[in-house]
PDB file of C-alpha atoms in Angstrom:
ATOM      1  CA  UNK W   9      21.110  10.284   4.653  1.00  0.00           C
ATOM      2  CA  UNK W  10      20.419   6.560   4.527  1.00  0.00           C
ATOM      3  CA  UNK W  11      24.022   5.370   4.224  1.00  0.00           C
ATOM      4  CA  UNK W  12      24.918   5.708   7.954  1.00  0.00           C
ATOM      5  CA  UNK W  13      21.821   3.744   8.958  1.00  0.00           C
ATOM      6  CA  UNK W  14      22.518   1.020   6.388  1.00  0.00           C
ATOM      7  CA  UNK W  15      26.110   0.834   7.600  1.00  0.00           C
ATOM      8  CA  UNK W  16      24.853   0.532  11.175  1.00  0.00           C
ATOM      9  CA  UNK W  17      22.587  -2.388  10.187  1.00  0.00           C
ATOM     10  CA  UNK W  18      25.475  -4.045   8.365  1.00  0.00           C
ATOM     11  CA  UNK W  19      27.689  -3.855  11.431  1.00  0.00           C
ATOM     12  CA  UNK W  20      24.916  -5.537  13.436  1.00  0.00           C
ATOM     13  CA  UNK W  21      24.868  -8.437  10.999  1.00  0.00           C
ATOM     14  CA  UNK W  22      21.666  -7.543   9.136  1.00  0.00           C
ATOM     15  CA  UNK W  23      23.364  -7.087   5.759  1.00  0.00           C
ATOM     16  CA  UNK W  24      23.203  -4.040   3.529  1.00  0.00           C
ATOM     17  CA  UNK W  25      19.567  -3.323   4.374  1.00  0.00           C
ATOM     18  CA  UNK W  26      17.607  -0.289   5.460  1.00  0.00           C
ATOM     19  CA  UNK W  27      15.497  -2.506   7.723  1.00  0.00           C
ATOM     20  CA  UNK W  28      14.189  -6.007   8.189  1.00  0.00           C
ATOM     21  CA  UNK W  29      10.583  -5.100   7.499  1.00  0.00           C
ATOM     22  CA  UNK W  30      10.883  -5.903   3.791  1.00  0.00           C
ATOM     23  CA  UNK W  31      11.487  -9.585   4.485  1.00  0.00           C
ATOM     24  CA  UNK W  32       8.512  -9.787   6.835  1.00  0.00           C
ATOM     25  CA  UNK W  33       6.343  -7.859   4.395  1.00  0.00           C
ATOM     26  CA  UNK W  34       7.097 -10.337   1.618  1.00  0.00           C
ATOM     27  CA  UNK W  35       5.582 -13.002   3.847  1.00  0.00           C
ATOM     28  CA  UNK W  36       2.295 -11.103   4.016  1.00  0.00           C
ATOM     29  CA  UNK W  37       2.324 -10.379   0.284  1.00  0.00           C
ATOM     30  CA  UNK W  38       3.063 -13.985  -0.661  1.00  0.00           C
ATOM     31  CA  UNK W  39       0.244 -15.183   1.582  1.00  0.00           C
ATOM     32  CA  UNK W  40      -2.183 -12.662   0.054  1.00  0.00           C
ATOM     33  CA  UNK W  41      -1.266 -13.632  -3.511  1.00  0.00           C
ATOM     34  CA  UNK W  42      -1.411 -17.378  -2.915  1.00  0.00           C
ATOM     35  CA  UNK W  43      -4.674 -17.020  -0.991  1.00  0.00           C
ATOM     36  CA  UNK W  44      -6.209 -15.157  -3.929  1.00  0.00           C
ATOM     37  CA  UNK W  45      -4.837 -17.558  -6.546  1.00  0.00           C
ATOM     38  CA  UNK W  46      -5.783 -20.778  -4.730  1.00  0.00           C
ATOM     39  CA  UNK W  47      -8.769 -19.496  -2.716  1.00  0.00           C
ATOM     40  CA  UNK W  48      -7.150 -20.367   0.591  1.00  0.00           C
ATOM     41  CA  UNK W  49      -7.069 -18.645   3.961  1.00  0.00           C
ATOM     42  CA  UNK W  50      -4.486 -15.880   4.180  1.00  0.00           C
ATOM     43  CA  UNK W  51      -3.891 -16.454   7.885  1.00  0.00           C
ATOM     44  CA  UNK W  52      -3.425 -20.202   7.452  1.00  0.00           C
ATOM     45  CA  UNK W  53      -0.877 -19.682   4.685  1.00  0.00           C
ATOM     46  CA  UNK W  54       0.982 -17.103   6.729  1.00  0.00           C
ATOM     47  CA  UNK W  55       1.130 -19.463   9.707  1.00  0.00           C
ATOM     48  CA  UNK W  56       2.374 -22.211   7.413  1.00  0.00           C
ATOM     49  CA  UNK W  57       5.175 -19.970   6.152  1.00  0.00           C
ATOM     50  CA  UNK W  58       6.175 -19.179   9.719  1.00  0.00           C
ATOM     51  CA  UNK W  59       6.217 -22.877  10.633  1.00  0.00           C
ATOM     52  CA  UNK W  60       8.394 -23.710   7.605  1.00  0.00           C
ATOM     53  CA  UNK W  61      10.765 -20.874   8.438  1.00  0.00           C
ATOM     54  CA  UNK W  62      11.103 -21.846  12.099  1.00  0.00           C
ATOM     55  CA  UNK W  63      11.664 -25.480  11.152  1.00  0.00           C
ATOM     56  CA  UNK W  64      14.388 -24.532   8.668  1.00  0.00           C
ATOM     57  CA  UNK W  65      16.184 -22.361  11.209  1.00  0.00           C
ATOM     58  CA  UNK W  66      15.908 -25.030  13.914  1.00  0.00           C
ATOM     59  CA  UNK W  67      17.241 -27.829  11.673  1.00  0.00           C
ATOM     60  CA  UNK W  68      20.224 -25.827  10.390  1.00  0.00           C
ATOM     61  CA  UNK W  69      21.192 -23.369  13.127  1.00  0.00           C
ATOM     62  CA  UNK W  70      24.761 -23.112  11.847  1.00  0.00           C
ATOM     63  CA  UNK W  71      23.519 -21.585   8.582  1.00  0.00           C
ATOM     64  CA  UNK W  72      21.344 -18.920  10.156  1.00  0.00           C
ATOM     65  CA  UNK W  73      23.380 -17.397  12.940  1.00  0.00           C
ATOM     66  CA  UNK W  74      23.136 -13.830  11.603  1.00  0.00           C
ATOM     67  CA  UNK W  75      20.019 -11.731  10.927  1.00  0.00           C
ATOM     68  CA  UNK W  76      21.257 -11.319   7.344  1.00  0.00           C
ATOM     69  CA  UNK W  77      21.103 -15.058   6.655  1.00  0.00           C
ATOM     70  CA  UNK W  78      17.609 -15.333   8.164  1.00  0.00           C
ATOM     71  CA  UNK W  79      16.319 -12.335   6.237  1.00  0.00           C
ATOM     72  CA  UNK W  80      17.841 -13.682   3.004  1.00  0.00           C
ATOM     73  CA  UNK W  81      16.225 -17.100   3.433  1.00  0.00           C
ATOM     74  CA  UNK W  82      12.830 -15.560   4.077  1.00  0.00           C
ATOM     75  CA  UNK W  83      13.140 -13.167   1.121  1.00  0.00           C
ATOM     76  CA  UNK W  84      14.173 -15.926  -1.293  1.00  0.00           C
ATOM     77  CA  UNK W  85      11.450 -18.305  -0.087  1.00  0.00           C
ATOM     78  CA  UNK W  86       8.710 -15.697  -0.423  1.00  0.00           C
ATOM     79  CA  UNK W  87       9.953 -14.519  -3.833  1.00  0.00           C
ATOM     80  CA  UNK W  88       9.698 -18.085  -5.131  1.00  0.00           C
ATOM     81  CA  UNK W  89       6.041 -18.170  -4.088  1.00  0.00           C
ATOM     82  CA  UNK W  90       5.322 -14.798  -5.690  1.00  0.00           C
ATOM     83  CA  UNK W  91       6.969 -15.856  -8.953  1.00  0.00           C
ATOM     84  CA  UNK W  92       4.501 -18.742  -9.171  1.00  0.00           C
ATOM     85  CA  UNK W  93       1.649 -16.248  -9.514  1.00  0.00           C
ATOM     86  CA  UNK W  94       3.022 -13.300 -11.542  1.00  0.00           C
ATOM     87  CA  UNK W  95      -0.375 -12.256 -12.923  1.00  0.00           C
ATOM     88  CA  UNK W  96      -2.027 -12.143  -9.515  1.00  0.00           C
ATOM     89  CA  UNK W  97       0.967 -10.309  -8.080  1.00  0.00           C
ATOM     90  CA  UNK W  98       0.820  -7.547 -10.716  1.00  0.00           C
ATOM     91  CA  UNK W  99      -2.970  -7.326 -10.619  1.00  0.00           C
ATOM     92  CA  UNK W 100      -3.073  -7.023  -6.836  1.00  0.00           C
ATOM     93  CA  UNK W 101      -0.146  -4.611  -6.559  1.00  0.00           C
ATOM     94  CA  UNK W 102      -2.213  -1.512  -7.277  1.00  0.00           C
ATOM     95  CA  UNK W 103      -4.807  -1.240  -4.534  1.00  0.00           C
ATOM     96  CA  UNK W 104      -7.438   1.506  -4.870  1.00  0.00           C
ATOM     97  CA  UNK W 105      -8.395   0.801  -1.243  1.00  0.00           C
ATOM     98  CA  UNK W 106      -5.418   2.872  -0.147  1.00  0.00           C
ATOM     99  CA  UNK W 107      -7.239   5.975  -1.394  1.00  0.00           C
ATOM    100  CA  UNK W 108     -10.121   5.428   1.019  1.00  0.00           C
ATOM    101  CA  UNK W 109     -10.184   6.656   4.623  1.00  0.00           C
ATOM    102  CA  UNK W 110      -9.373   4.013   7.212  1.00  0.00           C
ATOM    103  CA  UNK W 111     -12.932   3.708   8.500  1.00  0.00           C
ATOM    104  CA  UNK W 112     -12.327   0.366  10.283  1.00  0.00           C
ATOM    105  CA  UNK W 113      -9.432   1.777  12.336  1.00  0.00           C
ATOM    106  CA  UNK W 114     -11.480   4.908  13.101  1.00  0.00           C
ATOM    107  CA  UNK W 115     -14.383   2.840  14.413  1.00  0.00           C
ATOM    108  CA  UNK W 116     -12.092   0.460  16.295  1.00  0.00           C
ATOM    109  CA  UNK W 117     -10.329   3.341  18.065  1.00  0.00           C
ATOM    110  CA  UNK W 118     -13.738   4.550  19.225  1.00  0.00           C
ATOM    111  CA  UNK W 119     -14.586   1.080  20.476  1.00  0.00           C
ATOM    112  CA  UNK W 120     -17.527   0.726  18.076  1.00  0.00           C
ATOM    113  CA  UNK W 121     -16.096  -2.242  16.190  1.00  0.00           C
ATOM    114  CA  UNK W 122     -13.319  -4.714  16.967  1.00  0.00           C
ATOM    115  CA  UNK W 123     -10.179  -5.763  15.133  1.00  0.00           C
ATOM    116  CA  UNK W 124      -9.308  -9.300  14.047  1.00  0.00           C
ATOM    117  CA  UNK W 125     -12.208 -10.267  11.809  1.00  0.00           C
ATOM    118  CA  UNK W 126      -9.963 -11.372   8.914  1.00  0.00           C
ATOM    119  CA  UNK W 127     -11.595  -8.740   6.727  1.00  0.00           C
ATOM    120  CA  UNK W 128      -8.464  -8.231   4.627  1.00  0.00           C
ATOM    121  CA  UNK W 129      -8.501 -11.917   3.738  1.00  0.00           C
ATOM    122  CA  UNK W 130     -12.104 -11.608   2.516  1.00  0.00           C
ATOM    123  CA  UNK W 131     -11.297  -8.466   0.505  1.00  0.00           C
ATOM    124  CA  UNK W 132      -8.314 -10.123  -1.193  1.00  0.00           C
ATOM    125  CA  UNK W 133     -10.310 -13.172  -2.204  1.00  0.00           C
ATOM    126  CA  UNK W 134     -13.842 -11.861  -2.796  1.00  0.00           C
ATOM    127  CA  UNK W 135     -13.625  -8.075  -3.173  1.00  0.00           C
ATOM    128  CA  UNK W 136     -14.376  -4.961  -1.149  1.00  0.00           C
ATOM    129  CA  UNK W 137     -18.168  -5.449  -1.084  1.00  0.00           C
ATOM    130  CA  UNK W 138     -17.848  -8.916   0.443  1.00  0.00           C
ATOM    131  CA  UNK W 139     -15.278  -7.518   2.880  1.00  0.00           C
ATOM    132  CA  UNK W 140     -17.639  -4.738   3.982  1.00  0.00           C
ATOM    133  CA  UNK W 141     -20.510  -7.199   4.467  1.00  0.00           C
ATOM    134  CA  UNK W 142     -18.242  -9.433   6.514  1.00  0.00           C
ATOM    135  CA  UNK W 143     -16.865  -6.575   8.627  1.00  0.00           C
ATOM    136  CA  UNK W 144     -20.112  -4.828   9.540  1.00  0.00           C
ATOM    137  CA  UNK W 145     -22.203  -8.038   9.690  1.00  0.00           C
ATOM    138  CA  UNK W 146     -25.484  -6.261   9.071  1.00  0.00           C
ATOM    139  CA  UNK W 147     -24.785  -3.409  11.510  1.00  0.00           C
ATOM    140  CA  UNK W 148     -24.677  -0.521   9.040  1.00  0.00           C
ATOM    141  CA  UNK W 149     -25.182   2.236  11.611  1.00  0.00           C
ATOM    142  CA  UNK W 150     -21.461   2.954  12.123  1.00  0.00           C
ATOM    143  CA  UNK W 151     -20.891   2.857   8.373  1.00  0.00           C
ATOM    144  CA  UNK W 152     -23.669   5.399   7.709  1.00  0.00           C
ATOM    145  CA  UNK W 153     -22.155   7.742  10.302  1.00  0.00           C
ATOM    146  CA  UNK W 154     -18.813   7.721   8.481  1.00  0.00           C
ATOM    147  CA  UNK W 155     -20.358   7.759   4.994  1.00  0.00           C
ATOM    148  CA  UNK W 156     -19.932  11.567   4.580  1.00  0.00           C
ATOM    149  CA  UNK W 157     -16.192  11.163   5.171  1.00  0.00           C
ATOM    150  CA  UNK W 158     -16.077   8.420   2.554  1.00  0.00           C
ATOM    151  CA  UNK W 159     -17.991  10.492  -0.008  1.00  0.00           C
ATOM    152  CA  UNK W 160     -15.799  13.532   0.567  1.00  0.00           C
ATOM    153  CA  UNK W 161     -12.614  11.504   0.167  1.00  0.00           C
ATOM    154  CA  UNK W 162     -13.836   9.806  -3.021  1.00  0.00           C
ATOM    155  CA  UNK W 163     -14.882  13.186  -4.456  1.00  0.00           C
ATOM    156  CA  UNK W 164     -11.458  14.620  -3.641  1.00  0.00           C
ATOM    157  CA  UNK W 165      -9.681  11.620  -5.196  1.00  0.00           C
ATOM    158  CA  UNK W 166     -11.720  11.835  -8.417  1.00  0.00           C
ATOM    159  CA  UNK W 167     -10.871  15.510  -8.808  1.00  0.00           C
ATOM    160  CA  UNK W 168      -7.205  14.764  -8.155  1.00  0.00           C
ATOM    161  CA  UNK W 169      -7.209  11.989 -10.768  1.00  0.00           C
ATOM    162  CA  UNK W 170      -8.747  14.387 -13.294  1.00  0.00           C
ATOM    163  CA  UNK W 171      -5.865  16.779 -12.620  1.00  0.00           C
ATOM    164  CA  UNK W 172      -3.313  14.009 -13.229  1.00  0.00           C
ATOM    165  CA  UNK W 173      -5.014  13.097 -16.509  1.00  0.00           C
ATOM    166  CA  UNK W 174      -4.973  16.798 -17.447  1.00  0.00           C
ATOM    167  CA  UNK W 175      -1.215  16.904 -16.801  1.00  0.00           C
ATOM    168  CA  UNK W 176      -0.633  14.055 -19.221  1.00  0.00           C
ATOM    169  CA  UNK W 177      -2.989  15.364 -21.905  1.00  0.00           C
ATOM    170  CA  UNK W 178      -1.423  18.830 -21.743  1.00  0.00           C
ATOM    171  CA  UNK W 179       2.060  17.319 -21.570  1.00  0.00           C
ATOM    172  CA  UNK W 180       2.845  18.949 -18.256  1.00  0.00           C
ATOM    173  CA  UNK W 181       5.533  16.382 -17.592  1.00  0.00           C
ATOM    174  CA  UNK W 182       7.305  18.354 -14.884  1.00  0.00           C
ATOM    175  CA  UNK W 183       4.033  18.566 -12.955  1.00  0.00           C
ATOM    176  CA  UNK W 184       3.533  14.820 -13.456  1.00  0.00           C
ATOM    177  CA  UNK W 185       7.015  14.110 -12.082  1.00  0.00           C
ATOM    178  CA  UNK W 186       6.117  16.171  -9.004  1.00  0.00           C
ATOM    179  CA  UNK W 187       2.967  14.039  -8.680  1.00  0.00           C
ATOM    180  CA  UNK W 188       5.065  10.865  -8.762  1.00  0.00           C
ATOM    181  CA  UNK W 189       7.350  12.307  -6.079  1.00  0.00           C
ATOM    182  CA  UNK W 190       4.698  13.532  -3.637  1.00  0.00           C
ATOM    183  CA  UNK W 191       1.911  11.032  -4.294  1.00  0.00           C
ATOM    184  CA  UNK W 192       2.802   8.233  -6.697  1.00  0.00           C
ATOM    185  CA  UNK W 193       5.562   6.867  -4.486  1.00  0.00           C
ATOM    186  CA  UNK W 194       3.316   6.546  -1.439  1.00  0.00           C
ATOM    187  CA  UNK W 195       0.528   4.938  -3.470  1.00  0.00           C
ATOM    188  CA  UNK W 196       2.814   2.288  -4.941  1.00  0.00           C
ATOM    189  CA  UNK W 197       5.049   1.446  -1.981  1.00  0.00           C
ATOM    190  CA  UNK W 198       2.351  -0.398   0.056  1.00  0.00           C
ATOM    191  CA  UNK W 199       2.074  -2.925  -2.776  1.00  0.00           C
ATOM    192  CA  UNK W 200      -0.439  -5.694  -2.306  1.00  0.00           C
ATOM    193  CA  UNK W 201      -1.309  -4.748   1.270  1.00  0.00           C
ATOM    194  CA  UNK W 202      -3.626  -1.710   1.308  1.00  0.00           C
ATOM    195  CA  UNK W 203      -2.282   0.333   4.208  1.00  0.00           C
ATOM    196  CA  UNK W 204      -4.397   3.489   4.475  1.00  0.00           C
ATOM    197  CA  UNK W 205      -1.793   5.231   6.632  1.00  0.00           C
ATOM    198  CA  UNK W 206       0.204   5.899   3.457  1.00  0.00           C
ATOM    199  CA  UNK W 207      -2.771   7.927   2.254  1.00  0.00           C
ATOM    200  CA  UNK W 208      -1.966  10.483   4.961  1.00  0.00           C
ATOM    201  CA  UNK W 209       1.256  11.332   3.124  1.00  0.00           C
ATOM    202  CA  UNK W 210      -0.702  11.880  -0.082  1.00  0.00           C
ATOM    203  CA  UNK W 211      -3.646  13.881   1.287  1.00  0.00           C
ATOM    204  CA  UNK W 212      -2.028  17.365   1.284  1.00  0.00           C
ATOM    205  CA  UNK W 213      -0.889  17.060  -2.317  1.00  0.00           C
ATOM    206  CA  UNK W 214      -4.160  15.419  -3.376  1.00  0.00           C
ATOM    207  CA  UNK W 215      -6.005  18.394  -1.906  1.00  0.00           C
ATOM    208  CA  UNK W 216      -4.010  20.690  -4.196  1.00  0.00           C
ATOM    209  CA  UNK W 217      -4.708  18.416  -7.155  1.00  0.00           C
ATOM    210  CA  UNK W 218      -8.414  18.412  -6.278  1.00  0.00           C
ATOM    211  CA  UNK W 219      -8.398  22.225  -6.417  1.00  0.00           C
ATOM    212  CA  UNK W 220      -6.884  22.003  -9.900  1.00  0.00           C
ATOM    213  CA  UNK W 221      -9.511  19.409 -10.763  1.00  0.00           C
ATOM    214  CA  UNK W 222     -12.276  21.914  -9.943  1.00  0.00           C
ATOM    215  CA  UNK W 223     -10.843  24.318 -12.520  1.00  0.00           C
ATOM    216  CA  UNK W 224     -10.650  21.511 -15.073  1.00  0.00           C
ATOM    217  CA  UNK W 225     -14.242  20.367 -14.486  1.00  0.00           C
ATOM    218  CA  UNK W 226     -15.415  23.975 -14.819  1.00  0.00           C
ATOM    219  CA  UNK W 227     -13.622  24.282 -18.156  1.00  0.00           C
ATOM    220  CA  UNK W 228     -11.144  26.838 -16.854  1.00  0.00           C
ATOM    221  CA  UNK W 229      -7.987  24.770 -17.163  1.00  0.00           C
ATOM    222  CA  UNK W 230      -6.313  27.596 -19.101  1.00  0.00           C
ATOM    223  CA  UNK W 231      -6.148  29.528 -15.824  1.00  0.00           C
ATOM    224  CA  UNK W 232      -3.871  26.938 -14.242  1.00  0.00           C
ATOM    225  CA  UNK W 233      -0.277  28.124 -14.352  1.00  0.00           C
ATOM    226  CA  UNK W 234       2.310  25.584 -13.260  1.00  0.00           C
ATOM    227  CA  UNK W 235       5.965  26.221 -12.445  1.00  0.00           C
ATOM    228  CA  UNK W 236       6.002  29.759 -13.829  1.00  0.00           C
ATOM    229  CA  UNK W 237       8.077  32.099 -11.701  1.00  0.00           C
ATOM    230  CA  UNK W 238       8.640  35.819 -12.062  1.00  0.00           C
ATOM    231  CA  UNK W 239      11.515  37.782 -10.616  1.00  0.00           C
ATOM    232  CA  UNK W 240      11.948  41.503 -10.347  1.00  0.00           C
ATOM    233  CA  UNK W 241      14.663  42.840 -12.624  1.00  0.00           C
TER     234      UNK W 241
END
C-alpha cells in the first residue's frame, strides 16, 4: 500500500520517504529535548535551528538542489542534537499527556482561550502543573467546566491500563499484541511531542479495555473470554 506513494516521492526527488514530516518533526523534538536539558526556550532554539538550516542551504546551494538532500541534512543535524541528550530523549519520549483530552484546543475552538502562549514549552521544562498555571493564568472557570471530561477520561484510562496489566499477568499475549496494534502504536508514534489527536485513534479500543477493567476491578476477570471462537459442526 505504501510502496506506490514512496516511489512517487522518490521520483519527485524526495528520496525513499513516506513524507517530509519526519525531518520537520525532528526539529521540534530536538528543540524540546535541548530546552529541557539546558533550561532554554523551545521557540528560540527552534528558530535558531531554522536560521542555521537556511544559512547552510544559502551558502551551498549546489549541494541542496533536491528535497532529499535538504531533508537528509536536517535529519542528520537534528539527530546529532538528540544524541547529545540520550537520557532526556528516552525520558521524554513517553508522554502521558497524550492520554488526556485536548482541553486547550476545545476551549480555543470555542473562543474562550487563545493559542500561542508557549504552554508546551513550559510543560516540557517545568511540568504539567506549571503549564496549566501558565495557560489559564488564574482563570479557572473554563477548566472547571471541562473538568468532568477530564475525570471521565482519566477514569477510562486507568481501567484500560488495569486491563493491559491483567493481560500480562494472565499471559494473554495475543490480546497484548492486539493492544500494541490498536493502541500502543498510536501512543508511541507522537514521541516527545504530546499530540492529543492521536488519542482519538486509541479511544475506541481503550473503551473496550475499560469495560474489561470493570470486570477486573469487580473480581470477575474469570468471565473475560478472549479470542475464543465457536463454529457449528
